[in-house]
CSV table of C-alpha atoms in Angstrom, one decimal:
chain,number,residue,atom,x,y,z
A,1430,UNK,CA,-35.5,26.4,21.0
A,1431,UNK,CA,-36.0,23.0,20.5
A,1432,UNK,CA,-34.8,22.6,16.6
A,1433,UNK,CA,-31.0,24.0,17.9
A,1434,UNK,CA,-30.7,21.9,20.3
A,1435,UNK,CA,-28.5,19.3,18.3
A,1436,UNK,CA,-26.3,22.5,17.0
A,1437,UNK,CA,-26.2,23.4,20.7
A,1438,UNK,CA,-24.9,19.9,21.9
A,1439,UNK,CA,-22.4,20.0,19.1
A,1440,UNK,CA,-20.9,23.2,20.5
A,1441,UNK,CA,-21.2,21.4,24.3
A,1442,UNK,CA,-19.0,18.7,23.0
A,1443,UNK,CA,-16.4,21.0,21.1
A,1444,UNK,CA,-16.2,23.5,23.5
A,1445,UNK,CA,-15.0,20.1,25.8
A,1446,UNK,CA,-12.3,19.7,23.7
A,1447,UNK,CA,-11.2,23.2,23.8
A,1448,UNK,CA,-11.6,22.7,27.6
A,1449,UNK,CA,-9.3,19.5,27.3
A,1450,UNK,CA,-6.9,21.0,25.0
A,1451,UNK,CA,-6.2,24.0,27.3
A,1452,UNK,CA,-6.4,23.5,30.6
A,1453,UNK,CA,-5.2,19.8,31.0
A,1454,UNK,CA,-1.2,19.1,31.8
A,1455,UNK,CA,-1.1,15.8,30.6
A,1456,UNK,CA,0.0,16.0,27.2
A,1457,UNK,CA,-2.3,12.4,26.2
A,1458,UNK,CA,-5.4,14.2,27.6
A,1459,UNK,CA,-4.8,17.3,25.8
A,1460,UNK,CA,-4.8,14.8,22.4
A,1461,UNK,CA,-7.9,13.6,23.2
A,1462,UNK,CA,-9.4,17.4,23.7
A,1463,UNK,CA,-8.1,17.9,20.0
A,1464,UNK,CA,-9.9,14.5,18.8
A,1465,UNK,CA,-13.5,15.0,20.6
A,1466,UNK,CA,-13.0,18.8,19.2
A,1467,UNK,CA,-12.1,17.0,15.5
A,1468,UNK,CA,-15.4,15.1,16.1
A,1469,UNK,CA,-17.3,17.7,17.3
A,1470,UNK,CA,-16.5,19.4,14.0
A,1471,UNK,CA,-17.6,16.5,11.8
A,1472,UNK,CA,-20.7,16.3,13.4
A,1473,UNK,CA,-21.7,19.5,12.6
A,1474,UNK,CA,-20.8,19.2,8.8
A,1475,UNK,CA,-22.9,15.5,9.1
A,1476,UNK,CA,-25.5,18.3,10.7
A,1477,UNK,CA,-25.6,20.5,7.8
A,1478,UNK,CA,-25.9,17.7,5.3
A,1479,UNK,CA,-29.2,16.4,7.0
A,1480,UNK,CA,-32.3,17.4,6.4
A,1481,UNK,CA,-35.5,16.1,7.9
A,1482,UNK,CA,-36.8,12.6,6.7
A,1483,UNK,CA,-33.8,12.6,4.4
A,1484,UNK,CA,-32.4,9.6,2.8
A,1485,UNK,CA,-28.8,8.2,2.6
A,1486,UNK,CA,-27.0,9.5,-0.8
A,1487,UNK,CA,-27.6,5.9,-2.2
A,1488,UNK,CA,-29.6,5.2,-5.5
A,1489,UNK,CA,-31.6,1.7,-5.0
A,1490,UNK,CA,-30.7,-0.6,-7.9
A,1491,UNK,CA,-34.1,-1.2,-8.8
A,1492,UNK,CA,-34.0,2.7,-10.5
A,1493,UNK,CA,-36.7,5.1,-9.4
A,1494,UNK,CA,-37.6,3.9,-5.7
A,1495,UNK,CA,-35.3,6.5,-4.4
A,1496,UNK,CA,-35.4,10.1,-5.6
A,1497,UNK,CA,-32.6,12.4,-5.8
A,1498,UNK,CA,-34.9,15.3,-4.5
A,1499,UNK,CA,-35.2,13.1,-0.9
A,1500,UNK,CA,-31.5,12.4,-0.2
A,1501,UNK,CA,-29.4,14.0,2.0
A,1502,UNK,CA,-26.5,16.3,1.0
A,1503,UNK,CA,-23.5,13.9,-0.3
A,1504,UNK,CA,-21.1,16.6,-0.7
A,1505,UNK,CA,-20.8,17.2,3.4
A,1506,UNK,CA,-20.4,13.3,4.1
A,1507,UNK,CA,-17.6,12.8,1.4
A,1508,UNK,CA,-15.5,15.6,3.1
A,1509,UNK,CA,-16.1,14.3,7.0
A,1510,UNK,CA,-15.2,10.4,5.1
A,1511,UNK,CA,-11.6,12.3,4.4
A,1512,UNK,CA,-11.6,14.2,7.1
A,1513,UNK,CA,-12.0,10.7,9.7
A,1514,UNK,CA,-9.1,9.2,8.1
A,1515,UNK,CA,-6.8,12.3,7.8
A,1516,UNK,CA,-7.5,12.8,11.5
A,1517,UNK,CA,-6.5,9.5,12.8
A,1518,UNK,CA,-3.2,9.9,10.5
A,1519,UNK,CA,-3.2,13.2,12.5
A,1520,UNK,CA,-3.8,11.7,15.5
A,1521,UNK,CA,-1.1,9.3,15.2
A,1522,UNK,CA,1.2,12.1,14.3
A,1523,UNK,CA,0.7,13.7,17.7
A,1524,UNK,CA,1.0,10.1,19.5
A,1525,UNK,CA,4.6,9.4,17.6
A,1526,UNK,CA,5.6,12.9,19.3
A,1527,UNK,CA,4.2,12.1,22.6
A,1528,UNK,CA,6.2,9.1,22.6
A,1529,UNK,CA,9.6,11.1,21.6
A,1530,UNK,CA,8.9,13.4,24.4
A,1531,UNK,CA,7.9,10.6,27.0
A,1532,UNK,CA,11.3,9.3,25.8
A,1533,UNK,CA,13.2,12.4,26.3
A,1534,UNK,CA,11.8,14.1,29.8
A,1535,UNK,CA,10.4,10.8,31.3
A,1536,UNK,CA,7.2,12.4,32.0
A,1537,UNK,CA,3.6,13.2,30.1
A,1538,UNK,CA,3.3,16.7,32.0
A,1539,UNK,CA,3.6,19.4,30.2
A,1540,UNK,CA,4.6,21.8,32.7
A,1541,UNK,CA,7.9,20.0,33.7
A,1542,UNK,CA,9.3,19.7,29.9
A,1543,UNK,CA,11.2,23.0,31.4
A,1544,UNK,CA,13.5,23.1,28.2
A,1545,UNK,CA,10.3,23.5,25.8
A,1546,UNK,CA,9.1,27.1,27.6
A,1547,UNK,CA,10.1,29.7,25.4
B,55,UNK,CA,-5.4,30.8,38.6
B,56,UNK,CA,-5.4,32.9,35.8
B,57,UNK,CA,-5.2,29.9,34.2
B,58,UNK,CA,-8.1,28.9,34.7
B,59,UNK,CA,-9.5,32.4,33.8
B,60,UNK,CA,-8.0,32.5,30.4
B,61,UNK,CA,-10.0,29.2,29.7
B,62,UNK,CA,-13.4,30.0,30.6
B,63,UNK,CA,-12.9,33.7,29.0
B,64,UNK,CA,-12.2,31.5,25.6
B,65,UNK,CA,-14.5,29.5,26.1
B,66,UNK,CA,-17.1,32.6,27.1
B,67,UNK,CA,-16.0,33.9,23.8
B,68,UNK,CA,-16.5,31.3,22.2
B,69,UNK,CA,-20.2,30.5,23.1
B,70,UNK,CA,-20.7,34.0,22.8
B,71,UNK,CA,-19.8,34.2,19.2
B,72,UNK,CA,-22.0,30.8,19.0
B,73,UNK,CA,-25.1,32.0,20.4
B,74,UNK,CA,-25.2,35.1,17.3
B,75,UNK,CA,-24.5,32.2,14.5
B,76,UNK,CA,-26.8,29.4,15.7
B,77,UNK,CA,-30.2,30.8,15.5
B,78,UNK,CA,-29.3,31.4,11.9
B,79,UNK,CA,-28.8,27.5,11.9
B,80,UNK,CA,-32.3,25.9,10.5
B,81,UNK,CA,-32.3,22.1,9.9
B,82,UNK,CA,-32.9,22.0,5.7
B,83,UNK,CA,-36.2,20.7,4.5
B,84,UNK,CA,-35.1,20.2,0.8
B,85,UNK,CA,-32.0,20.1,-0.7
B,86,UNK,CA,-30.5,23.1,-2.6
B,87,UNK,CA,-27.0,24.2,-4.3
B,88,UNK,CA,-24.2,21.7,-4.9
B,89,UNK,CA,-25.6,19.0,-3.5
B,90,UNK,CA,-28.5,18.8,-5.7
B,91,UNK,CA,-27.1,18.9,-8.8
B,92,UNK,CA,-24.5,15.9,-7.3
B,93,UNK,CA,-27.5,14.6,-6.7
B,94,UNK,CA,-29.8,15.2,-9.9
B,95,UNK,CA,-26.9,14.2,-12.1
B,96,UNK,CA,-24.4,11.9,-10.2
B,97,UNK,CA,-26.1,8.6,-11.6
B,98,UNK,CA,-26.2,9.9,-15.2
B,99,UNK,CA,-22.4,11.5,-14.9
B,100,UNK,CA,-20.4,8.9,-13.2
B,101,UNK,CA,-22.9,5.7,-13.0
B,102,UNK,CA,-22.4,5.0,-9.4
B,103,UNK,CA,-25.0,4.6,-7.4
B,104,UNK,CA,-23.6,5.8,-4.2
B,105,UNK,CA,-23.4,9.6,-4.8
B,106,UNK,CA,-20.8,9.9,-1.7
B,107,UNK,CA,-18.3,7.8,-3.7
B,108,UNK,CA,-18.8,9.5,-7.0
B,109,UNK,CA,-18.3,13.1,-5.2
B,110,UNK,CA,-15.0,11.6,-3.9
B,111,UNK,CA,-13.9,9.5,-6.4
B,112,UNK,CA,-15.0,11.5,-9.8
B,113,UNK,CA,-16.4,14.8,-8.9
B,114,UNK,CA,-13.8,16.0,-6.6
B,115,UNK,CA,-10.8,13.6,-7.5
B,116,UNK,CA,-8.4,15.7,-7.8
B,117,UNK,CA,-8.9,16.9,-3.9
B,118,UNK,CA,-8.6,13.1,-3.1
B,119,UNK,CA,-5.4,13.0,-4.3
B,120,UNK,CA,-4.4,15.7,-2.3
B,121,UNK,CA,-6.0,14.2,0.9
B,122,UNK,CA,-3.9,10.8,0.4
B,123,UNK,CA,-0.9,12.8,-0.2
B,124,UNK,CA,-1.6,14.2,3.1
B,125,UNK,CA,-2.0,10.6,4.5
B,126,UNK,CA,1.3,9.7,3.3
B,127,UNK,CA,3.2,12.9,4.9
B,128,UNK,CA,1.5,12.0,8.2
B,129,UNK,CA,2.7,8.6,7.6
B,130,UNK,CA,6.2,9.1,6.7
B,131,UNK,CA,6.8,11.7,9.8
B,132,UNK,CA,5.4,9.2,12.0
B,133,UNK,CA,7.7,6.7,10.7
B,134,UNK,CA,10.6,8.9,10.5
B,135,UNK,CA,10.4,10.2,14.1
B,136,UNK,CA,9.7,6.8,15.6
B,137,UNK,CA,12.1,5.4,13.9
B,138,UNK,CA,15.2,7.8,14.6
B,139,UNK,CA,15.8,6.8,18.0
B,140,UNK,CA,14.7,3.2,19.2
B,141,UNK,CA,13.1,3.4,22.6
B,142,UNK,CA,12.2,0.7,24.1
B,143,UNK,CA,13.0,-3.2,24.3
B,144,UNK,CA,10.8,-3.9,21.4
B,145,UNK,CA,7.1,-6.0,21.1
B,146,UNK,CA,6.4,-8.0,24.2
B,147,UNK,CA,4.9,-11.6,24.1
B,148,UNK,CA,1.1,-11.4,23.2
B,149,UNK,CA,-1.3,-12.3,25.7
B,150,UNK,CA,-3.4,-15.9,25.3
B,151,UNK,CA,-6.6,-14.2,24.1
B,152,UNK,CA,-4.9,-12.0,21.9
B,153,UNK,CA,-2.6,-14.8,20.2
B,154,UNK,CA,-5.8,-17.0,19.7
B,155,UNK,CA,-8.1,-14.5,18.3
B,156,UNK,CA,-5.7,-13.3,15.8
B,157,UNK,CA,-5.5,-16.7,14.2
B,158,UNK,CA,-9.8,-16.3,13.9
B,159,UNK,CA,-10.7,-12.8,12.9
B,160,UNK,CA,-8.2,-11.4,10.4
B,161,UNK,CA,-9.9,-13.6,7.4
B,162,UNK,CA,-13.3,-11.8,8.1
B,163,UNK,CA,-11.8,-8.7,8.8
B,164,UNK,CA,-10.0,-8.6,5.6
B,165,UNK,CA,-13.4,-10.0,3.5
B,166,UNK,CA,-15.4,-7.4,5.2
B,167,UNK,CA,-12.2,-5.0,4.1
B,168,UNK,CA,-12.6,-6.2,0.6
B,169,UNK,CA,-16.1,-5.9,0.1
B,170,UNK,CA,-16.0,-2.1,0.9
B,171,UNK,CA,-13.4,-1.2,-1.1
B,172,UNK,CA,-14.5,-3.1,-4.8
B,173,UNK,CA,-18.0,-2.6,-3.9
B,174,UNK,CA,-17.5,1.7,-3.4
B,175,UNK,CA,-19.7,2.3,-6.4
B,176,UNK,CA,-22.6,0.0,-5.1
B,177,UNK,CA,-23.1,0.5,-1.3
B,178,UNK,CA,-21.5,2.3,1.5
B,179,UNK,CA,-18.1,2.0,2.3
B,180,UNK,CA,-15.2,3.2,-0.3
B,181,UNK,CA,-11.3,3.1,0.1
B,182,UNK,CA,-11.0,4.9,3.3
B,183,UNK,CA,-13.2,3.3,5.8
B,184,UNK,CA,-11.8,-0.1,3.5
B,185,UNK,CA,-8.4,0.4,3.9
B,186,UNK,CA,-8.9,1.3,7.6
B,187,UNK,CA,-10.5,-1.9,8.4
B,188,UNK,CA,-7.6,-3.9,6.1
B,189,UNK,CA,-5.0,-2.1,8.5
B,190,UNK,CA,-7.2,-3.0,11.2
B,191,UNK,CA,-6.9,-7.3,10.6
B,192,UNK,CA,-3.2,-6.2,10.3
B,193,UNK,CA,-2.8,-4.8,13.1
B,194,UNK,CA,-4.5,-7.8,14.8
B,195,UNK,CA,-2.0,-10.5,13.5
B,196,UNK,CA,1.0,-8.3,14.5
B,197,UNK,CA,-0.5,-8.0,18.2
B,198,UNK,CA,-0.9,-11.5,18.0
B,199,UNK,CA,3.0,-12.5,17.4
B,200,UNK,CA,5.8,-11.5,19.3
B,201,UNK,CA,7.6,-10.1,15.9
B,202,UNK,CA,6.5,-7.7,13.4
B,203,UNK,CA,4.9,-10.3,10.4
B,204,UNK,CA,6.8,-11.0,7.7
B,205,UNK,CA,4.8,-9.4,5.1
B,206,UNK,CA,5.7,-6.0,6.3
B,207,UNK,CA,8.7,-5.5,4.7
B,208,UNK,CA,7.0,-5.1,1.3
B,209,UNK,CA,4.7,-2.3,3.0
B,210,UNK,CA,6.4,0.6,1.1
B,211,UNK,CA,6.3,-1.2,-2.3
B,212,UNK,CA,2.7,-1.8,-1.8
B,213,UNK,CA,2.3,2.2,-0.9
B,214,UNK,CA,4.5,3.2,-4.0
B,215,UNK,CA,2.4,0.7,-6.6
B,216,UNK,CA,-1.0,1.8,-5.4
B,217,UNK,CA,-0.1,5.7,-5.4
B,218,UNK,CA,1.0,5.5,-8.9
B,219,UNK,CA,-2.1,3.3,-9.8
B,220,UNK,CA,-3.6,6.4,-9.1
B,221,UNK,CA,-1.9,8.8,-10.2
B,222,UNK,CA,-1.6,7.1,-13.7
B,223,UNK,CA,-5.7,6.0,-13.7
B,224,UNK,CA,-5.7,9.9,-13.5
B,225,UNK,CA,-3.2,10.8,-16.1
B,226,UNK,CA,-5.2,8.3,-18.4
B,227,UNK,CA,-8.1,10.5,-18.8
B,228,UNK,CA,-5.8,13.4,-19.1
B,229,UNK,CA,-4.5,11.6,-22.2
B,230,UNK,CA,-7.5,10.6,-23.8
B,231,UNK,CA,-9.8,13.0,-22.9
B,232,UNK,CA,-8.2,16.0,-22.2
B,233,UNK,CA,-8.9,16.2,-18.5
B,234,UNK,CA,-7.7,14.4,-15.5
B,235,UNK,CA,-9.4,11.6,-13.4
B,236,UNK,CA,-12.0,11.8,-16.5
B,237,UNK,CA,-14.7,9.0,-15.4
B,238,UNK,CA,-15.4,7.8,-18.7
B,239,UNK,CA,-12.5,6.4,-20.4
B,240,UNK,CA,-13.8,3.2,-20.2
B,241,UNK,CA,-17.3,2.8,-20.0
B,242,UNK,CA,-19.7,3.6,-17.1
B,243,UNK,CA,-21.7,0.6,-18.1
B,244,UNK,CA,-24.6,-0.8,-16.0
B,245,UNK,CA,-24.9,1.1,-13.2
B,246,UNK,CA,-26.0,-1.1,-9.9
B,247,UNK,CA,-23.5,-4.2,-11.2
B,248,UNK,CA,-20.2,-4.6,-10.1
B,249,UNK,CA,-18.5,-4.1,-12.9
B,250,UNK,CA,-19.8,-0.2,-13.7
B,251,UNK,CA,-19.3,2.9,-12.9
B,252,UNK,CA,-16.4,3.5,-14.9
B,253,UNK,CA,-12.7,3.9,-13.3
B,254,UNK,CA,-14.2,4.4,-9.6
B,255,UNK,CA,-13.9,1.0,-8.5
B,256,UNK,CA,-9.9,0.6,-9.4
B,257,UNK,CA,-9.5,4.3,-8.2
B,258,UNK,CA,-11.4,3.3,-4.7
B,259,UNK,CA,-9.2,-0.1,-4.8
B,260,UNK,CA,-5.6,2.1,-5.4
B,261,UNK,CA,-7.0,4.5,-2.5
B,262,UNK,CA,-7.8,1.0,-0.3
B,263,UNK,CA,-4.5,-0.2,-0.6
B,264,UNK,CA,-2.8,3.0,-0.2
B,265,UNK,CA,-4.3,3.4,2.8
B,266,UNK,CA,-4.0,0.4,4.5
B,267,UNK,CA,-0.5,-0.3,3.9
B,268,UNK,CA,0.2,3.4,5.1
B,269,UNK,CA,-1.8,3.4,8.4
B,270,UNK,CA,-0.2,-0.6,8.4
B,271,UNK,CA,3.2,1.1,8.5
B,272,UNK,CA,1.9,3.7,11.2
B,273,UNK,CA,1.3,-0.1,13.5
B,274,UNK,CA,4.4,-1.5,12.3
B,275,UNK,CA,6.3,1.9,13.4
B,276,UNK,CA,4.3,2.0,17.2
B,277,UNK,CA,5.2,-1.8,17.3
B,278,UNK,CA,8.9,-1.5,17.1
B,279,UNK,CA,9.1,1.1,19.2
B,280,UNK,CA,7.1,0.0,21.9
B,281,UNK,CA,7.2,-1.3,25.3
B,282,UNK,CA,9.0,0.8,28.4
B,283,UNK,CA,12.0,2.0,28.3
């Protein structure tokens, strides 16, 4: 049991977010449910590129003292590099509209934008 | 409260569907598919020394440029709606620890900025994270004045150079080599010095500076429209 505990802890933290995203009413706590999701989600990937006593994806210059055979995965950590930096352009994204909303209804609540209900 | 209900049956669902994947989830002891032959031949292929960078930068290039064109969609929406209506009464006086400490840091920030993004190929960092941090020192020295600096008004020229940079750097190995964001039209040479490693180091630079002055923009866009209404 003890070797998923990490995975487990991962789904803890995004199952937060999910918590965050769709239960909350204040429209800057519901971003925040999508960003510790976001994160949640690049943990896991950072997860599935470690392996035990693994190294970082870095040769040493002096050739030979690290072996490819003892890094860890660098395909995994060059995806959740983009993916950080996509999701705070993301993340700002949501803010900008936040803002426009803040500026048209006065409020953050979600449940008294009455003209967005469908 | 159903409400309430609907959550935790989502969020019953999805533990539910979590608890049949996760025992299937073993930590790895050796490394196995695509990430060991990045791994075997990464050095040999691309001569940098920091695999991450070469799997961005050379093996999977092309996807980069996708990635910053998303950047730059993000960045132009945010611009575009913040910019429609102005808000509020504009930036407000900095504070006396804010004005003073963004006459210190910004130099360091911006070496530390510049040392990830020439030195991708070598050690960790790259034109992400350095760009990031480059935005960061710039987002410093506009807190730290009551109007937005000077310098960006030349933001979007900035934006434009470094995206062709890229683009072009791409097309180069296109035209010599038959195939696009080709490594080796010039030569890797000595991998582990600064100057190796072929075109990833000006490709990781065009990235740096692409991304700084777009997430720079993203400040300078919040900055205007700031304060309350």
């Amino acid at each position: 049991m003890n070797a998923y505990m990490p995975y487990v802890l991962c789904l803890v933290l995004f199952c937060i977010g999910i918590f965050a995203i769709l239960s909350k009413k204040n429209i800057i706590k519901i971003i925040l449910g999508i960003i510790i999701a976001e994160y949640a989600v690049n943990l896991f990937l950072v997860m599935v590129a470690y392996k035990a006593g693994g190294r970082a994806a870095i040769f040493s210059p002096n050739r030979g003292e690290i072996l490819p055979e003892v890094m860890v995965d660098p395909l995994p950590h060059a995806l959740v590099l983009t993916s950080i930096v996509i999701g705070l352009a993301t993340t700002a994204f949501m803010i900008a509209l936040a803002i426009r909303l803040y500026g048209k209804y006065g409020t953050f609540d979600i449940t008294r934008m009455r003209e967005l209900r469908g | 409260m159903i409400r309430t209900l609907f959550v935790l049956l989502v969020l019953l669902v999805l533990a539910a569907a979590a608890t049949s994947v996760i025992p299937h989830l073993k930590m790895r002891t050796e490394l196995d598919g695509a990430g060991l032959e990045y791994a075997r031949r990464g050095l040999e292929d691309t001569g940098s020394i920091n695999l991450v960078t070469a799997v961005i930068v050379a093996y999977r290039g092309l996807d980069t440029l996708g990635e910053v064109v998303v950047l730059f969609s993000a960045a132009t929406s945010v611009m575009l709606i913040l910019s429609l209506f102005p808000l509020g009464r504009g930036p407000t006086d900095p504070s006396f620890i804010v004005a003073h400490t963004a006459r210190v840091l910004p130099a360091p920030i911006m070496l530390l900025a510049v040392y990830f993004t020439t030195h991708s190929h070598l050690s960790p960092g790259g034109g992400f994270p350095g760009g990031t941090i480059m935005a960061s020192a710039f987002l410093l020295v506009m807190l730290g004045s009551s109007s937005t600096p000077a310098g960006s008004k030349i933001l979007p020229a900035l934006e434009a150079l470094s995206g062709t940079t890229f683009g072009l750097l791409g097309l180069w190995g296109t035209m010599t080599l038959g195939q696009f964001l080709n490594n080796r039209v010039i030569g890797i040479g000595n991998p582990g010095y600064l100057v190796s490693a072929g075109i990833i180091p000006l490709v990781s630079l065009a990235i740096g500076v692409k991304v700084a002055s777009e997430f720079s923009g993203i400040f300078a866009a919040f900055r205007k429209s700031g304060g309350n209404r």
